[in-house]
Coordinates of C-alpha atoms and ligand atoms in Angstrom, one line a residue:
X1 CA -23.1 -19.2 -13.3
X2 CA -20.3 -21.1 -15.4
X3 CA -21.9 -22.6 -18.4
X4 CA -19.9 -25.1 -20.7
X5 CA -21.5 -27.2 -23.9
X6 CA -19.9 -30.4 -22.5
X7 CA -17.6 -30.8 -18.9
X8 CA -14.0 -31.1 -20.0
X9 CA -10.8 -31.8 -17.9
X10 CA -9.8 -29.4 -15.4
X11 CA -12.8 -27.6 -15.6
X12 CA -13.8 -25.7 -12.3
X13 CA -17.8 -25.8 -11.1
X14 CA -19.1 -24.3 -8.0
X15 CA -19.8 -27.7 -6.6
X16 CA -19.0 -31.4 -7.5
X17 CA -21.4 -33.9 -6.8
X18 CA -20.1 -37.6 -6.8
X19 CA -22.9 -39.8 -7.3
X20 CA -25.9 -39.4 -9.2
X21 CA -28.8 -41.5 -7.3
X22 CA -31.9 -39.8 -5.6
X23 CA -29.7 -37.7 -3.4
X24 CA -27.1 -36.5 -6.4
X25 CA -29.9 -35.7 -8.8
X26 CA -32.1 -34.0 -6.1
X27 CA -29.2 -32.1 -4.8
X28 CA -28.5 -30.8 -8.6
X29 CA -31.5 -29.6 -9.0
X30 CA -31.6 -27.1 -6.1
X31 CA -28.3 -26.2 -6.9
X32 CA -28.6 -26.1 -10.9
X33 CA -31.9 -23.8 -9.5
X34 CA -29.8 -21.7 -7.4
X35 CA -27.8 -20.8 -10.2
X36 CA -24.6 -22.4 -9.3
X37 CA -22.5 -24.5 -11.7
X38 CA -22.5 -28.2 -10.9
X39 CA -21.2 -31.0 -12.4
X40 CA -22.5 -34.9 -11.5
X41 CA -20.3 -37.6 -11.6
X42 CA -22.2 -40.7 -11.6
X43 CA -21.0 -44.5 -11.8
X44 CA -24.8 -45.5 -12.6
X45 CA -25.3 -48.5 -10.5
X46 CA -27.8 -46.9 -7.7
X47 CA -28.4 -49.6 -4.6
X48 CA -32.0 -50.4 -5.7
X49 CA -31.4 -50.9 -9.5
X50 CA -31.8 -54.7 -8.6
X51 CA -35.7 -54.1 -8.3
X52 CA -37.9 -53.8 -10.9
X53 CA -40.5 -51.2 -9.2
X54 CA -39.7 -48.4 -6.9
X55 CA -42.4 -48.2 -3.5
X56 CA -43.1 -45.7 -1.4
X57 CA -42.4 -42.3 -3.6
X58 CA -45.4 -40.1 -3.5
X59 CA -46.5 -39.4 -6.8
X60 CA -44.4 -41.8 -8.5
X61 CA -45.5 -45.3 -6.8
X62 CA -44.0 -48.2 -8.8
X63 CA -42.4 -46.3 -11.1
X64 CA -39.2 -48.7 -12.3
X65 CA -35.9 -47.0 -10.5
X66 CA -33.9 -46.4 -13.5
X67 CA -36.7 -44.4 -15.1
X68 CA -36.8 -41.6 -11.7
X69 CA -32.9 -40.9 -12.4
X70 CA -33.7 -40.5 -16.2
X71 CA -36.5 -38.0 -15.5
X72 CA -34.0 -36.3 -12.6
X73 CA -30.9 -36.4 -15.4
X74 CA -33.4 -34.7 -17.6
X75 CA -34.7 -31.9 -14.9
X76 CA -31.3 -31.3 -13.9
X77 CA -30.1 -30.3 -17.8
X78 CA -32.7 -27.7 -17.9
X79 CA -30.5 -25.8 -15.4
X80 CA -27.4 -26.5 -17.1
X81 CA -26.1 -28.9 -14.7
X82 CA -23.8 -31.3 -16.4
X83 CA -23.7 -35.4 -15.8
X84 CA -20.4 -37.4 -16.4
X85 CA -21.1 -41.3 -16.9
X86 CA -18.3 -42.3 -14.7
X87 CA -16.3 -43.1 -11.5
X88 CA -14.4 -40.3 -9.5
X89 CA -11.5 -42.0 -7.7
X90 CA -10.3 -39.6 -5.5
X91 CA -10.4 -36.2 -4.2
X92 CA -7.5 -33.6 -3.0
X93 CA -7.8 -30.1 -1.3
X94 CA -6.7 -27.8 -3.7
X95 CA -5.9 -23.8 -3.7
X96 CA -6.3 -23.3 -0.1
X97 CA -4.5 -20.4 -0.1
X98 CA -3.8 -17.7 2.7
X99 CA -6.8 -15.5 1.8
X100 CA -9.1 -18.4 2.3
X101 CA -11.3 -19.6 5.4
X102 CA -11.1 -23.4 5.8
X103 CA -14.1 -24.3 3.9
X104 CA -13.4 -22.3 0.8
X105 CA -10.2 -24.5 -0.2
X106 CA -11.3 -25.9 -3.5
X107 CA -11.0 -29.8 -4.3
X108 CA -9.9 -31.3 -7.3
X109 CA -11.6 -34.8 -7.8
X110 CA -9.9 -37.5 -9.9
X111 CA -12.0 -39.5 -12.4
X112 CA -11.1 -42.9 -13.3
X113 CA -10.6 -41.4 -16.8
X114 CA -7.4 -39.6 -15.2
X115 CA -9.5 -36.7 -16.0
X116 CA -9.9 -33.9 -13.1
X117 CA -12.4 -31.6 -11.9
X118 CA -12.2 -28.2 -10.0
X119 CA -15.1 -27.9 -7.1
X120 CA -15.4 -24.9 -4.8
X121 CA -17.5 -27.3 -2.8
X122 CA -17.8 -31.5 -3.1
X123 CA -21.0 -33.5 -1.9
X124 CA -20.3 -36.9 -2.1
X125 CA -23.9 -39.5 -2.1
X126 CA -22.3 -42.2 -3.8
X127 CA -24.5 -44.4 -1.6
X128 CA -23.7 -48.0 0.1
X129 CA -22.8 -51.5 -1.1
X130 CA -25.2 -54.4 0.5
X131 CA -23.4 -57.0 1.5
X132 CA -25.2 -60.2 1.6
X133 CA -24.3 -63.9 3.0
X134 CA -22.1 -66.1 0.8
X135 CA -25.1 -68.4 0.3
X136 CA -25.2 -69.8 -3.4
X137 CA -28.1 -68.2 -5.5
X138 CA -28.9 -65.3 -3.4
X139 CA -27.5 -62.1 -4.9
X140 CA -28.8 -63.3 -8.1
X141 CA -32.4 -63.1 -6.4
X142 CA -31.6 -59.7 -4.5
X143 CA -34.5 -56.8 -5.1
X144 CA -36.9 -59.6 -6.6
X145 CA -37.8 -62.3 -4.0
X146 CA -34.7 -61.9 -1.3
X147 CA -36.1 -58.3 0.4
X148 CA -34.7 -56.3 3.2
X149 CA -37.3 -53.1 3.5
X150 CA -41.0 -54.2 4.1
X151 CA -42.0 -50.2 3.3
X152 CA -40.2 -51.2 -0.3
X153 CA -41.5 -54.8 -1.0
X154 CA -43.8 -55.4 1.7
X155 CA -46.9 -55.1 0.1
X156 CA -45.8 -57.2 -3.2
X157 CA -45.5 -60.5 -0.8
X158 CA -48.3 -59.7 1.6
X159 CA -49.9 -63.3 2.8
X160 CA -46.9 -65.3 1.5
X161 CA -44.8 -67.7 2.9
X162 CA -42.0 -65.5 4.2
X163 CA -38.6 -66.6 5.6
X164 CA -36.5 -64.2 7.5
X165 CA -32.9 -65.0 7.6
X166 CA -30.9 -64.6 11.2
X167 CA -27.9 -62.7 10.2
X168 CA -27.8 -59.7 12.0
X169 CA -29.0 -58.1 15.3
X170 CA -32.2 -56.4 13.9
X171 CA -33.3 -59.8 11.9
X172 CA -35.9 -60.6 15.2
X173 CA -36.6 -56.8 14.9
X174 CA -37.2 -57.5 11.1
X175 CA -39.4 -60.5 11.4
X176 CA -41.6 -58.9 14.0
X177 CA -41.8 -56.2 11.4
X178 CA -42.5 -58.3 8.1
X179 CA -45.6 -60.2 10.2
X180 CA -47.3 -56.9 9.5
X181 CA -47.6 -58.5 6.0
X182 CA -47.7 -62.1 6.2
X183 CA -48.8 -64.6 9.2
X184 CA -47.1 -67.2 7.2
X185 CA -43.4 -66.3 8.7
X186 CA -40.9 -68.4 9.8
X187 CA -37.6 -67.3 11.2
X188 CA -34.4 -69.0 10.2
X189 CA -31.6 -68.6 12.7
X190 CA -29.3 -70.1 9.9
X191 CA -25.7 -69.7 11.6
X192 CA -26.3 -66.8 14.0
X193 CA -27.8 -67.1 17.6
X194 CA -31.1 -68.8 18.3
X195 CA -33.3 -66.0 19.4
X196 CA -33.2 -65.5 23.4
X197 CA -35.7 -66.2 25.6
X198 CA -37.7 -62.9 25.4
X199 CA -37.3 -62.7 21.4
X200 CA -38.5 -66.3 21.0
X201 CA -41.6 -65.7 23.4
X202 CA -42.4 -62.8 21.2
X203 CA -42.0 -64.4 18.0
X204 CA -44.0 -67.8 19.1
X205 CA -46.8 -64.9 20.0
X206 CA -47.0 -63.5 17.0
X207 CA -47.1 -67.2 15.3
X208 CA -43.5 -66.6 13.9
X209 CA -42.1 -70.6 13.7
X210 CA -38.7 -70.9 14.2
X211 CA -36.6 -73.8 12.4
X212 CA -33.0 -74.1 13.3
X213 CA -30.3 -75.2 10.9
X214 CA -28.1 -73.7 8.4
X215 CA -29.3 -72.2 5.4
X216 CA -27.0 -73.8 2.5
X217 CA -29.1 -72.2 -0.9
X218 CA -32.2 -71.2 -2.3
X219 CA -34.5 -73.1 -4.4
X220 CA -36.3 -71.4 -7.5
X221 CA -38.6 -72.7 -9.8
X222 CA -39.3 -70.8 -13.1
X223 CA -37.3 -67.9 -12.1
X224 CA -39.3 -67.1 -9.0
X225 CA -37.9 -68.5 -5.2
X226 CA -39.3 -71.3 -4.1
X227 CA -37.9 -72.1 -0.6
X228 CA -34.2 -72.9 0.8
X229 CA -32.4 -75.6 1.0
X230 CA -31.1 -76.4 5.2
X231 CA -27.5 -78.3 5.6
X232 CA -29.8 -81.5 6.9
X233 CA -30.8 -81.5 3.3
X234 CA -34.5 -80.3 4.3
X235 CA -36.3 -77.9 2.2
X236 CA -38.5 -75.1 3.7
X237 CA -40.6 -73.7 0.9
X238 CA -40.7 -70.3 0.9
X239 CA -42.1 -67.4 -1.8
X240 CA -39.8 -65.1 -0.3
X241 CA -36.5 -64.8 2.0
X242 CA -35.8 -61.5 3.8
X243 CA -32.5 -60.6 5.4
X244 CA -30.4 -57.7 6.8
X245 CA -27.6 -56.7 4.5
X246 CA -24.7 -55.1 6.3
X247 CA -24.1 -51.4 4.7
X248 CA -20.8 -51.0 3.3
X249 CA -20.3 -47.7 2.6
X250 CA -18.9 -46.4 -1.3
X251 CA -16.9 -43.9 0.2
X252 CA -13.3 -44.1 -1.4
X253 CA -13.6 -40.8 -2.3
X254 CA -14.1 -39.4 1.5
X255 CA -11.3 -42.1 2.3
X256 CA -9.2 -39.9 -0.1
X257 CA -9.9 -37.2 2.1
X258 CA -9.4 -38.9 5.1
X259 CA -12.8 -39.1 6.1
X260 CA -13.7 -42.7 7.8
X261 CA -16.5 -44.5 7.9
X262 CA -18.2 -44.9 11.6
X263 CA -19.5 -48.4 12.7
X264 CA -23.4 -48.2 13.0
X265 CA -24.5 -48.6 16.6
X266 CA -27.3 -51.2 15.2
X267 CA -24.4 -53.5 13.9
X268 CA -26.0 -53.2 10.5
X269 CA -22.9 -51.8 8.9
X270 CA -21.0 -48.7 8.5
X271 CA -21.8 -44.7 7.5
X272 CA -20.5 -41.6 6.9
X273 CA -20.8 -39.1 10.1
X274 CA -22.1 -35.6 9.7
X275 CA -24.1 -32.8 10.4
X276 CA -28.0 -32.8 10.0
X277 CA -27.3 -30.8 6.5
X278 CA -25.0 -33.1 5.3
X279 CA -21.8 -31.6 6.4
X280 CA -18.8 -34.1 6.8
X281 CA -15.9 -33.4 9.8
X282 CA -13.8 -32.2 6.4
X283 CA -14.7 -28.4 5.5
X284 CA -16.1 -27.9 2.3
X285 CA -17.2 -31.4 1.9
X286 CA -21.3 -32.8 2.4
X287 CA -22.9 -36.2 2.0
X288 CA -26.2 -37.2 1.7
X289 CA -28.0 -40.0 1.2
X290 CA -27.5 -43.5 2.3
X291 CA -23.7 -42.9 2.4
X292 CA -24.8 -41.0 5.8
X293 CA -28.1 -43.1 6.2
X294 CA -28.4 -46.6 5.3
X295 CA -32.1 -46.6 6.8
X296 CA -33.1 -43.7 4.3
X297 CA -35.6 -44.9 1.4
X298 CA -35.5 -43.0 -1.9
X299 CA -37.4 -40.0 -0.5
X300 CA -35.7 -39.3 2.6
X301 CA -32.5 -39.8 0.2
X302 CA -33.8 -37.4 -2.0
X303 CA -35.1 -34.8 0.2
X304 CA -31.0 -34.9 2.2
X305 CA -29.7 -34.2 -1.2
X306 CA -32.2 -30.8 -0.9
X307 CA -31.3 -30.2 2.7
X308 CA -27.1 -30.1 1.7
X309 CA -27.5 -28.2 -1.5
X310 CA -29.6 -25.8 0.3
X311 CA -26.4 -25.6 2.9
X312 CA -23.8 -25.8 0.0
X313 CA -25.0 -22.6 -1.5
X314 CA -25.9 -20.3 1.6
X315 CA -21.9 -21.5 2.6
X316 CA -20.7 -20.1 -1.5
X317 CA -22.9 -17.0 -0.7
X318 CA -21.0 -16.5 2.7
X319 CA -17.8 -17.0 0.6
X320 CA -19.4 -14.3 -1.9
X321 CA -20.1 -12.1 0.2
X322 CA -17.0 -12.3 2.4
X323 CA -14.9 -11.7 -1.0
X324 CA -17.0 -8.9 -2.2
X325 CA -16.7 -7.1 0.7
X326 CA -12.7 -7.8 1.1
X327 CA -12.9 -6.3 -2.4
X328 CA -14.7 -3.6 -1.9
X329 CA -12.7 -2.0 1.6
X330 CA -9.3 -2.6 -1.1
X331 CA -11.1 -0.4 -3.4
X332 CA -11.6 2.0 -1.1
X333 CA -8.2 1.8 0.1
X334 CA -6.7 2.0 -3.1
X335 CA -8.4 5.4 -3.5
X336 CA -7.3 6.9 -0.1
Ligands
FAD401 C1 -33.4 -54.4 -3.4 C2 -33.8 -52.4 -3.1 C3 -34.5 -52.3 -3.7 C4 -35.1 -51.0 -2.7 N1 -36.6 -50.4 -3.0 C5 -36.6 -49.2 -2.5 C6 -38.1 -48.8 -2.6 O1 -39.0 -49.3 -3.5 N2 -38.2 -47.4 -2.1 C7 -37.4 -46.7 -1.9 O2 -38.3 -45.7 -1.3 N3 -36.2 -47.3 -1.3 C8 -35.9 -48.3 -1.9 N4 -34.5 -48.8 -1.8 C9 -33.8 -48.2 -1.2 C10 -32.7 -47.3 -2.1 O3 -32.4 -47.7 -2.7 C11 -31.8 -46.3 -1.9 O4 -32.9 -45.1 -0.7 C12 -31.4 -45.2 -2.6 O5 -31.1 -45.8 -3.3 C13 -30.3 -44.2 -1.7 O6 -30.4 -43.4 -2.6 P1 -28.9 -42.2 -2.6 O7 -28.7 -41.7 -3.7 O8 -28.3 -42.2 -1.6 O9 -27.8 -43.4 -3.5 P2 -27.9 -44.5 -5.0 O10 -29.0 -44.7 -5.5 O11 -26.9 -45.9 -4.4 O12 -27.0 -44.1 -5.7 C14 -25.6 -43.5 -5.6 C15 -24.9 -43.3 -7.0 O13 -23.7 -43.0 -6.7 C16 -22.9 -43.9 -8.1 N5 -21.7 -44.0 -7.2 C17 -20.6 -44.6 -6.1 N6 -19.4 -44.8 -6.0 C18 -19.7 -43.8 -6.9 C19 -17.9 -43.6 -7.5 N7 -16.9 -43.3 -6.5 N8 -17.9 -42.3 -8.5 C20 -19.2 -42.2 -9.5 N9 -20.2 -42.4 -8.8 C21 -20.4 -43.2 -7.8 C22 -23.5 -45.0 -8.2 O14 -23.0 -45.9 -9.1 C23 -24.9 -44.9 -7.9 O15 -25.4 -44.2 -8.9 C24 -34.1 -50.4 -2.2 C25 -33.1 -50.5 -2.0 C26 -32.5 -52.0 -1.7 C27 -31.3 -52.7 -2.1

């Protein structure tokens, strides 16, 4: 393992990880403990940053999201992993010589500062951006009382009056899910299609009122959501608003390697396709976390990072072994 006091321009690592959220840091922990030289480049904007607390992570229930990552950075540092605060702009294949297999070509990762770091393998865990509908005031409430995930926030808004905004093919399903947490639920088709007859029957059967009309704003009282306003001028009192944002992969580094995102079949945005270890269609490049699965929570993202890390280490072990065998044969043939 190569240990460096500080990361520097032009350094070469076994693995460069772009993105230091749950997936990236979890991978870094596994790779650091596997005695790999690792640098994590992290822009410091995890998807759940707007939320005050993180839920559903066994043993870390209710922890502020930033605290989990701070603990993670301290843990990976114990194994020599370096973390650079900053953004990677692009990556390019580098050093794919005739003595290397396709997956063994290295990568040069360019940072926004103009620095370049070299990697034998690349793991991209840059996550997604949630694209919200253009309703004034919505973004400011995101992760507070404008929500998407019942498992993340449902408990906190249980029994409250909740509206579900119909902006996605998944919105009726989302309403039926949130019904588990409250019976004071309103479905707002907004500018999307009205529920079809089967959906309307399901909503009615579960006591979910459908209120038609375009939502033109949110109402806030004492820094809490108090309702939404319809174009008709009518106010609908609510304490939380639920919607299914579009997942937009933060994939500029993968784009630069020619790897394009795939539209999600459920119409919830896009994602990067990879095998179950996170290996993408570009040899030597892995991806994990929300980038490959927009529905993954923090625990699942961390698990995907650890899985990718083990696969990367195995790939490097295979390369190291192949090279050792070749070197041994070269020595033998030089002796005869
Ligand atoms: C409002 C909200 C609340 C949530 N609450 C919960 C919850 O309570 N429990 C739960 O389990 N899940 C929750 N989630 C889901 C959770 O956010 C994700 O599961 C998790 O963040 C995915 O981890 P990740 O490592 O894939 O991506 P992220 O956590 O998004 O981390 C990606 C990192 O990569 C960095 N990055 C991006 N581009 C670059 C670049 N070019 N160069 C360098 N760095 C880059 C980003 O700055 C970021 O730090 C919530 C999501 C939202 C939107």
